[in-house]
JSON list of C-alpha atoms and ligand atoms in Angstrom, two decimals:
[
{"chain": "A", "resi": 1, "resn": "MET", "atom": "CA", "xyz": [0.00, 0.00, 0.00]},
{"chain": "A", "resi": 2, "resn": "LEU", "atom": "CA", "xyz": [1.30, 3.42, -0.95]},
{"chain": "A", "resi": 3, "resn": "THR", "atom": "CA", "xyz": [1.06, 5.46, 2.24]},
{"chain": "A", "resi": 4, "resn": "ARG", "atom": "CA", "xyz": [2.81, 8.76, 1.64]},
{"chain": "A", "resi": 5, "resn": "ILE", "atom": "CA", "xyz": [4.77, 10.99, -0.68]},
{"chain": "A", "resi": 6, "resn": "ASP", "atom": "CA", "xyz": [8.36, 9.96, 0.06]},
{"chain": "A", "resi": 7, "resn": "HIS", "atom": "CA", "xyz": [9.94, 12.66, -2.08]},
{"chain": "A", "resi": 8, "resn": "ILE", "atom": "CA", "xyz": [9.70, 14.91, -5.07]},
{"chain": "A", "resi": 9, "resn": "GLY", "atom": "CA", "xyz": [12.76, 14.68, -7.32]},
{"chain": "A", "resi": 10, "resn": "ILE", "atom": "CA", "xyz": [13.97, 18.00, -8.71]},
{"chain": "A", "resi": 11, "resn": "ALA", "atom": "CA", "xyz": [16.61, 18.10, -11.45]},
{"chain": "A", "resi": 12, "resn": "CYS", "atom": "CA", "xyz": [19.17, 20.91, -11.31]},
{"chain": "A", "resi": 13, "resn": "PHE", "atom": "CA", "xyz": [22.37, 21.92, -13.07]},
{"chain": "A", "resi": 14, "resn": "ASP", "atom": "CA", "xyz": [24.19, 23.04, -9.91]},
{"chain": "A", "resi": 15, "resn": "LEU", "atom": "CA", "xyz": [23.39, 21.10, -6.73]},
{"chain": "A", "resi": 16, "resn": "ASP", "atom": "CA", "xyz": [25.23, 23.45, -4.37]},
{"chain": "A", "resi": 17, "resn": "ALA", "atom": "CA", "xyz": [23.48, 26.53, -5.72]},
{"chain": "A", "resi": 18, "resn": "THR", "atom": "CA", "xyz": [20.09, 24.80, -5.57]},
{"chain": "A", "resi": 19, "resn": "VAL", "atom": "CA", "xyz": [20.66, 23.60, -2.01]},
{"chain": "A", "resi": 20, "resn": "GLU", "atom": "CA", "xyz": [21.54, 27.19, -1.08]},
{"chain": "A", "resi": 21, "resn": "PHE", "atom": "CA", "xyz": [18.33, 28.46, -2.70]},
{"chain": "A", "resi": 22, "resn": "TYR", "atom": "CA", "xyz": [16.18, 26.08, -0.61]},
{"chain": "A", "resi": 23, "resn": "ARG", "atom": "CA", "xyz": [18.12, 26.96, 2.55]},
{"chain": "A", "resi": 24, "resn": "ALA", "atom": "CA", "xyz": [18.07, 30.73, 2.06]},
{"chain": "A", "resi": 25, "resn": "THR", "atom": "CA", "xyz": [14.47, 30.91, 0.80]},
{"chain": "A", "resi": 26, "resn": "TYR", "atom": "CA", "xyz": [12.67, 28.36, 3.00]},
{"chain": "A", "resi": 27, "resn": "GLY", "atom": "CA", "xyz": [15.14, 27.35, 5.70]},
{"chain": "A", "resi": 28, "resn": "PHE", "atom": "CA", "xyz": [15.33, 23.69, 4.56]},
{"chain": "A", "resi": 29, "resn": "GLU", "atom": "CA", "xyz": [18.63, 22.04, 5.55]},
{"chain": "A", "resi": 30, "resn": "VAL", "atom": "CA", "xyz": [20.37, 19.09, 3.92]},
{"chain": "A", "resi": 31, "resn": "PHE", "atom": "CA", "xyz": [19.43, 15.92, 5.82]},
{"chain": "A", "resi": 32, "resn": "HIS", "atom": "CA", "xyz": [21.57, 13.59, 3.70]},
{"chain": "A", "resi": 33, "resn": "SER", "atom": "CA", "xyz": [23.66, 13.74, 0.53]},
{"chain": "A", "resi": 34, "resn": "GLU", "atom": "CA", "xyz": [25.33, 11.09, -1.58]},
{"chain": "A", "resi": 35, "resn": "VAL", "atom": "CA", "xyz": [26.46, 10.11, -5.05]},
{"chain": "A", "resi": 36, "resn": "ASN", "atom": "CA", "xyz": [24.58, 7.21, -6.66]},
{"chain": "A", "resi": 37, "resn": "GLU", "atom": "CA", "xyz": [26.78, 6.08, -9.55]},
{"chain": "A", "resi": 38, "resn": "GLU", "atom": "CA", "xyz": [24.29, 3.49, -10.80]},
{"chain": "A", "resi": 39, "resn": "GLN", "atom": "CA", "xyz": [21.64, 6.19, -11.22]},
{"chain": "A", "resi": 40, "resn": "GLY", "atom": "CA", "xyz": [24.15, 8.82, -12.35]},
{"chain": "A", "resi": 41, "resn": "VAL", "atom": "CA", "xyz": [23.19, 11.41, -9.74]},
{"chain": "A", "resi": 42, "resn": "ARG", "atom": "CA", "xyz": [24.67, 13.55, -7.02]},
{"chain": "A", "resi": 43, "resn": "GLU", "atom": "CA", "xyz": [21.81, 14.26, -4.66]},
{"chain": "A", "resi": 44, "resn": "ALA", "atom": "CA", "xyz": [20.75, 16.09, -1.54]},
{"chain": "A", "resi": 45, "resn": "MET", "atom": "CA", "xyz": [17.73, 15.11, 0.52]},
{"chain": "A", "resi": 46, "resn": "LEU", "atom": "CA", "xyz": [15.96, 17.96, 2.33]},
{"chain": "A", "resi": 47, "resn": "LYS", "atom": "CA", "xyz": [13.66, 16.53, 5.00]},
{"chain": "A", "resi": 48, "resn": "ILE", "atom": "CA", "xyz": [10.25, 18.20, 5.05]},
{"chain": "A", "resi": 49, "resn": "ASN", "atom": "CA", "xyz": [8.53, 16.12, 7.72]},
{"chain": "A", "resi": 50, "resn": "GLY", "atom": "CA", "xyz": [8.56, 12.74, 9.43]},
{"chain": "A", "resi": 51, "resn": "THR", "atom": "CA", "xyz": [5.68, 10.26, 9.12]},
{"chain": "A", "resi": 52, "resn": "SER", "atom": "CA", "xyz": [4.33, 7.52, 11.34]},
{"chain": "A", "resi": 53, "resn": "ASP", "atom": "CA", "xyz": [5.15, 4.57, 9.02]},
{"chain": "A", "resi": 54, "resn": "GLY", "atom": "CA", "xyz": [8.91, 4.66, 9.46]},
{"chain": "A", "resi": 55, "resn": "GLY", "atom": "CA", "xyz": [9.49, 6.98, 6.53]},
{"chain": "A", "resi": 56, "resn": "ALA", "atom": "CA", "xyz": [9.52, 10.70, 5.94]},
{"chain": "A", "resi": 57, "resn": "SER", "atom": "CA", "xyz": [8.93, 13.24, 3.17]},
{"chain": "A", "resi": 58, "resn": "TYR", "atom": "CA", "xyz": [11.79, 14.92, 1.35]},
{"chain": "A", "resi": 59, "resn": "LEU", "atom": "CA", "xyz": [12.72, 17.08, -1.56]},
{"chain": "A", "resi": 60, "resn": "GLN", "atom": "CA", "xyz": [15.39, 15.22, -3.55]},
{"chain": "A", "resi": 61, "resn": "LEU", "atom": "CA", "xyz": [17.66, 17.63, -5.42]},
{"chain": "A", "resi": 62, "resn": "LEU", "atom": "CA", "xyz": [19.45, 15.85, -8.29]},
{"chain": "A", "resi": 63, "resn": "GLU", "atom": "CA", "xyz": [22.48, 16.90, -10.31]},
{"chain": "A", "resi": 64, "resn": "PRO", "atom": "CA", "xyz": [23.62, 14.50, -13.04]},
{"chain": "A", "resi": 65, "resn": "THR", "atom": "CA", "xyz": [27.09, 12.97, -12.81]},
{"chain": "A", "resi": 66, "resn": "ARG", "atom": "CA", "xyz": [27.11, 12.24, -16.54]},
{"chain": "A", "resi": 67, "resn": "GLU", "atom": "CA", "xyz": [25.27, 13.56, -19.59]},
{"chain": "A", "resi": 68, "resn": "ASP", "atom": "CA", "xyz": [23.86, 10.19, -20.68]},
{"chain": "A", "resi": 69, "resn": "SER", "atom": "CA", "xyz": [22.16, 9.53, -17.31]},
{"chain": "A", "resi": 70, "resn": "ALA", "atom": "CA", "xyz": [18.37, 9.75, -16.89]},
{"chain": "A", "resi": 71, "resn": "VAL", "atom": "CA", "xyz": [18.62, 13.16, -15.21]},
{"chain": "A", "resi": 72, "resn": "GLY", "atom": "CA", "xyz": [21.32, 14.39, -17.60]},
{"chain": "A", "resi": 73, "resn": "LYS", "atom": "CA", "xyz": [19.20, 13.58, -20.64]},
{"chain": "A", "resi": 74, "resn": "TRP", "atom": "CA", "xyz": [16.10, 15.06, -19.07]},
{"chain": "A", "resi": 75, "resn": "LEU", "atom": "CA", "xyz": [17.88, 18.33, -18.14]},
{"chain": "A", "resi": 76, "resn": "ALA", "atom": "CA", "xyz": [19.29, 18.73, -21.64]},
{"chain": "A", "resi": 77, "resn": "LYS", "atom": "CA", "xyz": [15.79, 18.45, -23.06]},
{"chain": "A", "resi": 78, "resn": "ASN", "atom": "CA", "xyz": [13.69, 20.28, -20.46]},
{"chain": "A", "resi": 79, "resn": "GLY", "atom": "CA", "xyz": [15.97, 22.40, -18.28]},
{"chain": "A", "resi": 80, "resn": "GLU", "atom": "CA", "xyz": [15.59, 22.44, -14.51]},
{"chain": "A", "resi": 81, "resn": "GLY", "atom": "CA", "xyz": [12.36, 21.38, -12.81]},
{"chain": "A", "resi": 82, "resn": "VAL", "atom": "CA", "xyz": [10.34, 18.59, -11.25]},
{"chain": "A", "resi": 83, "resn": "HIS", "atom": "CA", "xyz": [11.71, 15.28, -12.55]},
{"chain": "A", "resi": 84, "resn": "HIS", "atom": "CA", "xyz": [9.77, 12.62, -10.63]},
{"chain": "A", "resi": 85, "resn": "ILE", "atom": "CA", "xyz": [7.46, 11.91, -7.74]},
{"chain": "A", "resi": 86, "resn": "ALA", "atom": "CA", "xyz": [8.07, 9.06, -5.31]},
{"chain": "A", "resi": 87, "resn": "PHE", "atom": "CA", "xyz": [5.41, 7.26, -3.29]},
{"chain": "A", "resi": 88, "resn": "GLY", "atom": "CA", "xyz": [6.42, 5.53, -0.06]},
{"chain": "A", "resi": 89, "resn": "THR", "atom": "CA", "xyz": [5.41, 1.99, 0.79]},
{"chain": "A", "resi": 90, "resn": "ALA", "atom": "CA", "xyz": [6.42, -0.59, 3.37]},
{"chain": "A", "resi": 91, "resn": "ASP", "atom": "CA", "xyz": [6.59, -3.22, 0.58]},
{"chain": "A", "resi": 92, "resn": "VAL", "atom": "CA", "xyz": [7.93, -2.00, -2.75]},
{"chain": "A", "resi": 93, "resn": "ASP", "atom": "CA", "xyz": [8.04, -5.55, -4.16]},
{"chain": "A", "resi": 94, "resn": "ALA", "atom": "CA", "xyz": [4.32, -6.15, -3.61]},
{"chain": "A", "resi": 95, "resn": "ASP", "atom": "CA", "xyz": [3.26, -2.71, -4.81]},
{"chain": "A", "resi": 96, "resn": "ALA", "atom": "CA", "xyz": [5.43, -2.90, -7.95]},
{"chain": "A", "resi": 97, "resn": "ALA", "atom": "CA", "xyz": [3.94, -6.31, -8.77]},
{"chain": "A", "resi": 98, "resn": "ALA", "atom": "CA", "xyz": [0.40, -5.01, -8.24]},
{"chain": "A", "resi": 99, "resn": "VAL", "atom": "CA", "xyz": [1.01, -2.04, -10.54]},
{"chain": "A", "resi": 100, "resn": "ARG", "atom": "CA", "xyz": [2.65, -4.27, -13.17]},
{"chain": "A", "resi": 101, "resn": "ASP", "atom": "CA", "xyz": [-0.45, -6.49, -13.10]},
{"chain": "A", "resi": 102, "resn": "LYS", "atom": "CA", "xyz": [-2.48, -3.43, -14.08]},
{"chain": "A", "resi": 103, "resn": "GLY", "atom": "CA", "xyz": [-0.42, -3.05, -17.26]},
{"chain": "A", "resi": 104, "resn": "VAL", "atom": "CA", "xyz": [1.92, -0.25, -16.18]},
{"chain": "A", "resi": 105, "resn": "ARG", "atom": "CA", "xyz": [5.56, -0.75, -17.20]},
{"chain": "A", "resi": 106, "resn": "VAL", "atom": "CA", "xyz": [7.77, -1.18, -14.12]},
{"chain": "A", "resi": 107, "resn": "LEU", "atom": "CA", "xyz": [11.32, -0.35, -15.23]},
{"chain": "A", "resi": 108, "resn": "TYR", "atom": "CA", "xyz": [13.26, -2.81, -13.02]},
{"chain": "A", "resi": 109, "resn": "ASP", "atom": "CA", "xyz": [12.72, -6.54, -12.51]},
{"chain": "A", "resi": 110, "resn": "GLU", "atom": "CA", "xyz": [13.93, -6.15, -8.94]},
{"chain": "A", "resi": 111, "resn": "PRO", "atom": "CA", "xyz": [14.05, -2.92, -6.89]},
{"chain": "A", "resi": 112, "resn": "ARG", "atom": "CA", "xyz": [17.47, -1.24, -6.84]},
{"chain": "A", "resi": 113, "resn": "ARG", "atom": "CA", "xyz": [19.36, 0.70, -4.21]},
{"chain": "A", "resi": 114, "resn": "GLY", "atom": "CA", "xyz": [18.09, 4.24, -3.67]},
{"chain": "A", "resi": 115, "resn": "SER", "atom": "CA", "xyz": [18.96, 7.10, -1.40]},
{"chain": "A", "resi": 116, "resn": "MET", "atom": "CA", "xyz": [19.87, 6.19, 2.20]},
{"chain": "A", "resi": 117, "resn": "ASP", "atom": "CA", "xyz": [19.82, 2.47, 1.34]},
{"chain": "A", "resi": 118, "resn": "SER", "atom": "CA", "xyz": [16.16, 2.55, 0.38]},
{"chain": "A", "resi": 119, "resn": "ARG", "atom": "CA", "xyz": [14.83, 0.12, -2.25]},
{"chain": "A", "resi": 120, "resn": "ILE", "atom": "CA", "xyz": [13.40, 1.80, -5.34]},
{"chain": "A", "resi": 121, "resn": "THR", "atom": "CA", "xyz": [11.78, 1.13, -8.66]},
{"chain": "A", "resi": 122, "resn": "PHE", "atom": "CA", "xyz": [10.30, 3.37, -11.37]},
{"chain": "A", "resi": 123, "resn": "LEU", "atom": "CA", "xyz": [7.11, 3.31, -13.46]},
{"chain": "A", "resi": 124, "resn": "HIS", "atom": "CA", "xyz": [7.34, 4.49, -17.05]},
{"chain": "A", "resi": 125, "resn": "PRO", "atom": "CA", "xyz": [6.11, 8.09, -17.41]},
{"chain": "A", "resi": 126, "resn": "LYS", "atom": "CA", "xyz": [4.30, 7.25, -20.64]},
{"chain": "A", "resi": 127, "resn": "ASP", "atom": "CA", "xyz": [2.07, 4.83, -18.68]},
{"chain": "A", "resi": 128, "resn": "CYS", "atom": "CA", "xyz": [1.48, 7.39, -15.89]},
{"chain": "A", "resi": 129, "resn": "HIS", "atom": "CA", "xyz": [0.07, 10.39, -17.75]},
{"chain": "A", "resi": 130, "resn": "GLY", "atom": "CA", "xyz": [3.51, 11.93, -18.19]},
{"chain": "A", "resi": 131, "resn": "VAL", "atom": "CA", "xyz": [4.76, 11.59, -14.61]},
{"chain": "A", "resi": 132, "resn": "LEU", "atom": "CA", "xyz": [7.90, 9.54, -13.93]},
{"chain": "A", "resi": 133, "resn": "THR", "atom": "CA", "xyz": [6.79, 7.73, -10.77]},
{"chain": "A", "resi": 134, "resn": "GLU", "atom": "CA", "xyz": [9.06, 6.03, -8.24]},
{"chain": "A", "resi": 135, "resn": "LEU", "atom": "CA", "xyz": [8.06, 3.55, -5.53]},
{"chain": "A", "resi": 136, "resn": "VAL", "atom": "CA", "xyz": [10.31, 3.48, -2.48]},
{"chain": "A", "resi": 137, "resn": "THR", "atom": "CA", "xyz": [10.68, 1.48, 0.70]},
{"chain": "A", "resi": 138, "resn": "ALA", "atom": "CA", "xyz": [12.83, 3.25, 3.26]},
{"chain": "A", "resi": 139, "resn": "ALA", "atom": "CA", "xyz": [15.63, 1.30, 4.93]},
{"chain": "A", "resi": 140, "resn": "GLY", "atom": "CA", "xyz": [14.32, -0.04, 8.23]},
{"chain": "A", "resi": 141, "resn": "SER", "atom": "CA", "xyz": [10.71, 0.14, 7.06]},
{"chain": "A", "resi": 142, "resn": "HIS", "atom": "CA", "xyz": [9.07, -3.28, 7.04]},
{"chain": "A", "resi": 143, "resn": "VAL", "atom": "CA", "xyz": [5.78, -5.00, 6.40]},
{"chain": "A", "resi": 144, "resn": "GLN", "atom": "CA", "xyz": [3.85, -5.14, 9.65]},
{"chain": "A", "resi": 145, "resn": "ASP", "atom": "CA", "xyz": [3.56, -8.74, 10.83]},
{"chain": "A", "resi": 146, "resn": "PRO", "atom": "CA", "xyz": [0.08, -9.14, 12.41]},
{"chain": "A", "resi": 147, "resn": "GLN", "atom": "CA", "xyz": [1.64, -11.21, 15.23]},
{"chain": "A", "resi": 148, "resn": "ASP", "atom": "CA", "xyz": [4.38, -8.64, 15.76]},
{"chain": "A", "resi": 149, "resn": "HIS", "atom": "CA", "xyz": [2.91, -6.70, 18.70]},
{"chain": "B", "resi": 201, "resn": "V0V", "atom": "C1", "xyz": [11.68, 10.99, -19.89]},
{"chain": "B", "resi": 201, "resn": "V0V", "atom": "N1", "xyz": [10.40, 11.28, -20.21]},
{"chain": "B", "resi": 201, "resn": "V0V", "atom": "C2", "xyz": [9.80, 11.79, -19.14]},
{"chain": "B", "resi": 201, "resn": "V0V", "atom": "C3", "xyz": [10.78, 11.81, -18.13]},
{"chain": "B", "resi": 201, "resn": "V0V", "atom": "N2", "xyz": [11.93, 11.31, -18.62]},
{"chain": "B", "resi": 201, "resn": "V0V", "atom": "N3", "xyz": [8.54, 12.21, -18.93]},
{"chain": "B", "resi": 201, "resn": "V0V", "atom": "C4", "xyz": [8.25, 12.69, -17.71]},
{"chain": "B", "resi": 201, "resn": "V0V", "atom": "N4", "xyz": [9.14, 12.76, -16.69]},
{"chain": "B", "resi": 201, "resn": "V0V", "atom": "C5", "xyz": [10.40, 12.34, -16.86]},
{"chain": "B", "resi": 201, "resn": "V0V", "atom": "N5", "xyz": [11.27, 12.42, -15.87]},
{"chain": "B", "resi": 201, "resn": "V0V", "atom": "C6", "xyz": [9.78, 11.10, -21.51]},
{"chain": "B", "resi": 201, "resn": "V0V", "atom": "C7", "xyz": [10.55, 11.83, -22.60]},
{"chain": "B", "resi": 201, "resn": "V0V", "atom": "O1", "xyz": [10.16, 13.18, -22.69]},
{"chain": "B", "resi": 201, "resn": "V0V", "atom": "C8", "xyz": [10.20, 11.03, -23.83]},
{"chain": "B", "resi": 201, "resn": "V0V", "atom": "O2", "xyz": [8.95, 11.41, -24.33]},
{"chain": "B", "resi": 201, "resn": "V0V", "atom": "C9", "xyz": [10.07, 9.61, -23.29]},
{"chain": "B", "resi": 201, "resn": "V0V", "atom": "O3", "xyz": [9.82, 9.74, -21.89]},
{"chain": "B", "resi": 201, "resn": "V0V", "atom": "C10", "xyz": [11.37, 8.82, -23.49]},
{"chain": "B", "resi": 201, "resn": "V0V", "atom": "O4", "xyz": [12.41, 9.57, -22.90]},
{"chain": "B", "resi": 201, "resn": "V0V", "atom": "P1", "xyz": [13.91, 9.64, -23.41]},
{"chain": "B", "resi": 201, "resn": "V0V", "atom": "O5", "xyz": [14.39, 11.03, -23.21]},
{"chain": "B", "resi": 201, "resn": "V0V", "atom": "O6", "xyz": [14.04, 9.01, -24.76]},
{"chain": "B", "resi": 201, "resn": "V0V", "atom": "O7", "xyz": [14.67, 8.79, -22.32]},
{"chain": "B", "resi": 201, "resn": "V0V", "atom": "P2", "xyz": [14.73, 7.22, -22.09]},
{"chain": "B", "resi": 201, "resn": "V0V", "atom": "O8", "xyz": [13.56, 6.51, -22.72]},
{"chain": "B", "resi": 201, "resn": "V0V", "atom": "O9", "xyz": [16.09, 6.76, -22.41]},
{"chain": "B", "resi": 201, "resn": "V0V", "atom": "O10", "xyz": [14.56, 7.23, -20.51]},
{"chain": "B", "resi": 201, "resn": "V0V", "atom": "C11", "xyz": [13.37, 7.60, -19.87]},
{"chain": "B", "resi": 201, "resn": "V0V", "atom": "C12", "xyz": [13.25, 6.75, -18.59]},
{"chain": "B", "resi": 201, "resn": "V0V", "atom": "C13", "xyz": [14.54, 6.97, -17.79]},
{"chain": "B", "resi": 201, "resn": "V0V", "atom": "C14", "xyz": [12.01, 7.21, -17.85]},
{"chain": "B", "resi": 201, "resn": "V0V", "atom": "C15", "xyz": [13.09, 5.27, -19.00]},
{"chain": "B", "resi": 201, "resn": "V0V", "atom": "O11", "xyz": [14.66, 8.36, -17.46]},
{"chain": "B", "resi": 201, "resn": "V0V", "atom": "C16", "xyz": [14.64, 6.14, -16.54]},
{"chain": "B", "resi": 201, "resn": "V0V", "atom": "O12", "xyz": [15.00, 4.95, -16.57]},
{"chain": "B", "resi": 201, "resn": "V0V", "atom": "N6", "xyz": [14.31, 6.74, -15.34]},
{"chain": "B", "resi": 201, "resn": "V0V", "atom": "C17", "xyz": [14.38, 6.01, -14.10]},
{"chain": "B", "resi": 201, "resn": "V0V", "atom": "C18", "xyz": [15.68, 6.25, -13.38]},
{"chain": "B", "resi": 201, "resn": "V0V", "atom": "C19", "xyz": [15.89, 7.69, -12.98]},
{"chain": "B", "resi": 201, "resn": "V0V", "atom": "O13", "xyz": [15.15, 8.59, -13.40]},
{"chain": "B", "resi": 201, "resn": "V0V", "atom": "N7", "xyz": [16.94, 7.93, -12.12]},
{"chain": "B", "resi": 201, "resn": "V0V", "atom": "C20", "xyz": [17.26, 9.28, -11.67]},
{"chain": "B", "resi": 201, "resn": "V0V", "atom": "C21", "xyz": [16.68, 9.53, -10.34]},
{"chain": "B", "resi": 201, "resn": "V0V", "atom": "P3", "xyz": [8.71, 11.78, -25.86]},
{"chain": "B", "resi": 201, "resn": "V0V", "atom": "O14", "xyz": [9.66, 12.89, -26.18]},
{"chain": "B", "resi": 201, "resn": "V0V", "atom": "O15", "xyz": [9.03, 10.49, -26.59]},
{"chain": "B", "resi": 201, "resn": "V0V", "atom": "O16", "xyz": [7.26, 12.18, -25.92]},
{"chain": "B", "resi": 201, "resn": "V0V", "atom": "S1", "xyz": [17.53, 8.54, -9.12]},
{"chain": "B", "resi": 201, "resn": "V0V", "atom": "C22", "xyz": [16.56, 8.54, -7.70]},
{"chain": "B", "resi": 201, "resn": "V0V", "atom": "O17", "xyz": [15.39, 9.08, -7.77]},
{"chain": "B", "resi": 201, "resn": "V0V", "atom": "C23", "xyz": [17.08, 7.94, -6.55]},
{"chain": "B", "resi": 201, "resn": "V0V", "atom": "C24", "xyz": [18.45, 7.39, -6.49]},
{"chain": "B", "resi": 201, "resn": "V0V", "atom": "C25", "xyz": [16.25, 7.86, -5.32]},
{"chain": "B", "resi": 201, "resn": "V0V", "atom": "O18", "xyz": [15.13, 8.36, -5.28]},
{"chain": "B", "resi": 201, "resn": "V0V", "atom": "O19", "xyz": [16.73, 7.27, -4.31]},
{"chain": "B", "resi": 202, "resn": "CO", "atom": "CO1", "xyz": [13.98, 9.65, -6.38]}
]
């Protein structure tokens, strides 16, 4: 079950300048930053609020590490802006399978490593009315076992 907005991914040319904009304008601080070579991004997560299901909501600022990456290609075509939306779930495997059963293309056979050791997959934007959609299970989040009280 998709229970929250985990993050909104925002593509930018200059991560440091964009981080400074969000800090100076709104007071948002960097909660976490990392380079994800597989995805071709340098990213900063700005935590907006915590949630009760073990996750939180973030803005994910993304600068490409190479031109032929997903974000690099997108920036060259569109310029800076909102790149994707990510829904949080305690069980990305089950939710990806359920969405695939409805005929939406899920881009990965198995979820891959996302920010802060989360597990992520993507749905094709052409099957989602133009929105690149990510499903994410935060590290440490787990499916509630009914006997686990
Ligand atoms: C591409 N298209 C998009 C789009 N990217 N539409 C909406 N939002 C986007 N972000 C459209 C594009 O305009 C084309 O439409 C069509 O899809 C094909 O795009 P393309 O430029 O030819 O590029 P492709 O097909 O090579 O790649 C598109 C996909 C790729 C979506 C398959 O970007 C991808 O695999 N994305 C998933 C991985 C990713 O985005 N990683 C970066 C974030 P027309 O022109 O044909 O109409 S990493 C992240 O979020 C992490 C680590 C995390 O959260 O933890
Ligand atoms: Co993301």
